[in-house]
Amino acid sequence: MIRAKSETYRRVRTLKPWEEVIGVLLSIEEDEDFLIVKLSSATLCYHASSKEAGIIGERLNGKVGRRVSILATDNFDEPFKIWFHSE
């Protein structure tokens, strides 16, 4: 069990500017420290108090099961472009 957990956490990451991830949104989990976004292709993690977490959490809320593209930008005011794909 511990091994599986550590393997999962190794795959957790943040996006660098102009990096994109595309996948089905599996879940959004938030605790006092982190927002964790699980996609079919990657798991993203941001500090819960960060601007990035606020934007991602707001835009993805209620969208579990949808195919989504998340593109990180280098713009502080708009750090992500998020698109939802039609099925």
PDB file of C-alpha atoms in Angstrom, residues 1-81:
ATOM      1  CA  MET A   1       0.000   0.000   0.000  1.00  0.00           C
ATOM      2  CA  ILE A   2       2.766   2.472   0.828  1.00  0.00           C
ATOM      3  CA  ARG A   3       4.522   1.684  -2.446  1.00  0.00           C
ATOM      4  CA  ALA A   4       1.369   2.371  -4.464  1.00  0.00           C
ATOM      5  CA  LYS A   5       0.898   5.666  -2.661  1.00  0.00           C
ATOM      6  CA  SER A   6       4.452   6.799  -3.343  1.00  0.00           C
ATOM      7  CA  GLU A   7       4.121   5.863  -7.030  1.00  0.00           C
ATOM      8  CA  THR A   8       0.967   7.965  -7.241  1.00  0.00           C
ATOM      9  CA  TYR A   9       2.663  10.961  -5.642  1.00  0.00           C
ATOM     10  CA  ARG A  10       5.594  10.723  -8.072  1.00  0.00           C
ATOM     11  CA  ARG A  11       3.145  11.289 -10.911  1.00  0.00           C
ATOM     12  CA  VAL A  12       1.629  14.366  -9.233  1.00  0.00           C
ATOM     13  CA  ARG A  13       2.877  17.588 -10.769  1.00  0.00           C
ATOM     14  CA  THR A  14       2.175  21.186 -11.687  1.00  0.00           C
ATOM     15  CA  LEU A  15       2.170  22.524 -15.215  1.00  0.00           C
ATOM     16  CA  LYS A  16       4.982  24.736 -16.485  1.00  0.00           C
ATOM     17  CA  PRO A  17       4.117  27.735 -18.695  1.00  0.00           C
ATOM     18  CA  TRP A  18       2.868  26.627 -22.111  1.00  0.00           C
ATOM     19  CA  GLU A  19       2.560  23.015 -21.015  1.00  0.00           C
ATOM     20  CA  GLU A  20      -0.803  21.363 -21.666  1.00  0.00           C
ATOM     21  CA  VAL A  21      -2.546  18.316 -20.291  1.00  0.00           C
ATOM     22  CA  ILE A  22      -5.611  16.704 -21.872  1.00  0.00           C
ATOM     23  CA  GLY A  23      -7.748  14.022 -20.273  1.00  0.00           C
ATOM     24  CA  VAL A  24     -11.007  13.048 -18.630  1.00  0.00           C
ATOM     25  CA  LEU A  25     -11.542  14.774 -15.287  1.00  0.00           C
ATOM     26  CA  LEU A  26     -11.751  11.978 -12.715  1.00  0.00           C
ATOM     27  CA  SER A  27     -11.915  13.985  -9.478  1.00  0.00           C
ATOM     28  CA  ILE A  28     -11.088  17.200  -7.680  1.00  0.00           C
ATOM     29  CA  GLU A  29      -9.979  16.877  -4.075  1.00  0.00           C
ATOM     30  CA  GLU A  30      -9.180  19.712  -1.705  1.00  0.00           C
ATOM     31  CA  ASP A  31      -7.885  19.746   1.826  1.00  0.00           C
ATOM     32  CA  GLU A  32      -6.473  22.573   3.921  1.00  0.00           C
ATOM     33  CA  ASP A  33      -3.153  22.479   2.052  1.00  0.00           C
ATOM     34  CA  PHE A  34      -3.657  21.300  -1.524  1.00  0.00           C
ATOM     35  CA  LEU A  35      -6.039  21.084  -4.464  1.00  0.00           C
ATOM     36  CA  ILE A  36      -5.510  17.819  -6.347  1.00  0.00           C
ATOM     37  CA  VAL A  37      -6.957  17.428  -9.838  1.00  0.00           C
ATOM     38  CA  LYS A  38      -6.989  13.860 -11.125  1.00  0.00           C
ATOM     39  CA  LEU A  39      -7.248  13.434 -14.874  1.00  0.00           C
ATOM     40  CA  SER A  40      -7.069  10.221 -16.869  1.00  0.00           C
ATOM     41  CA  SER A  41      -3.656  11.340 -18.154  1.00  0.00           C
ATOM     42  CA  ALA A  42      -2.098  13.139 -15.156  1.00  0.00           C
ATOM     43  CA  THR A  43      -2.591  14.344 -11.601  1.00  0.00           C
ATOM     44  CA  LEU A  44      -2.063  18.036 -10.899  1.00  0.00           C
ATOM     45  CA  CYS A  45      -1.446  19.535  -7.474  1.00  0.00           C
ATOM     46  CA  TYR A  46      -1.498  23.180  -6.372  1.00  0.00           C
ATOM     47  CA  HIS A  47      -1.371  24.847  -2.958  1.00  0.00           C
ATOM     48  CA  ALA A  48      -4.995  25.389  -1.885  1.00  0.00           C
ATOM     49  CA  SER A  49      -4.399  29.089  -1.194  1.00  0.00           C
ATOM     50  CA  SER A  50      -2.793  29.780  -4.591  1.00  0.00           C
ATOM     51  CA  LYS A  51      -4.397  31.725  -7.415  1.00  0.00           C
ATOM     52  CA  GLU A  52      -3.947  28.675  -9.652  1.00  0.00           C
ATOM     53  CA  ALA A  53      -5.945  26.436  -7.299  1.00  0.00           C
ATOM     54  CA  GLY A  54      -8.738  28.996  -7.106  1.00  0.00           C
ATOM     55  CA  ILE A  55      -9.036  29.260 -10.877  1.00  0.00           C
ATOM     56  CA  ILE A  56      -8.811  25.525 -11.563  1.00  0.00           C
ATOM     57  CA  GLY A  57     -11.198  24.642  -8.741  1.00  0.00           C
ATOM     58  CA  GLU A  58     -13.776  27.163  -9.918  1.00  0.00           C
ATOM     59  CA  ARG A  59     -13.587  26.221 -13.607  1.00  0.00           C
ATOM     60  CA  LEU A  60     -13.603  22.439 -13.071  1.00  0.00           C
ATOM     61  CA  ASN A  61     -16.226  22.326 -10.317  1.00  0.00           C
ATOM     62  CA  GLY A  62     -19.094  20.071 -11.413  1.00  0.00           C
ATOM     63  CA  LYS A  63     -17.257  18.878 -14.534  1.00  0.00           C
ATOM     64  CA  VAL A  64     -16.178  15.384 -13.404  1.00  0.00           C
ATOM     65  CA  GLY A  65     -16.444  12.977 -16.328  1.00  0.00           C
ATOM     66  CA  ARG A  66     -15.823  15.646 -18.968  1.00  0.00           C
ATOM     67  CA  ARG A  67     -12.803  15.645 -21.283  1.00  0.00           C
ATOM     68  CA  VAL A  68     -10.766  18.777 -20.619  1.00  0.00           C
ATOM     69  CA  SER A  69      -7.631  20.562 -21.830  1.00  0.00           C
ATOM     70  CA  ILE A  70      -5.664  22.656 -19.352  1.00  0.00           C
ATOM     71  CA  LEU A  71      -2.943  24.908 -20.767  1.00  0.00           C
ATOM     72  CA  ALA A  72      -0.659  26.773 -18.368  1.00  0.00           C
ATOM     73  CA  THR A  73       0.323  30.269 -19.501  1.00  0.00           C
ATOM     74  CA  ASP A  74       2.917  32.783 -18.377  1.00  0.00           C
ATOM     75  CA  ASN A  75       0.231  35.400 -17.648  1.00  0.00           C
ATOM     76  CA  PHE A  76      -0.170  36.050 -13.903  1.00  0.00           C
ATOM     77  CA  ASP A  77      -3.739  37.341 -14.358  1.00  0.00           C
ATOM     78  CA  GLU A  78      -4.810  34.317 -16.400  1.00  0.00           C
ATOM     79  CA  PRO A  79      -2.457  31.435 -15.516  1.00  0.00           C
ATOM     80  CA  PHE A  80      -4.579  28.805 -17.320  1.00  0.00           C
ATOM     81  CA  LYS A  81      -6.652  28.383 -20.439  1.00  0.00           C
TER      82      LYS A  81
END
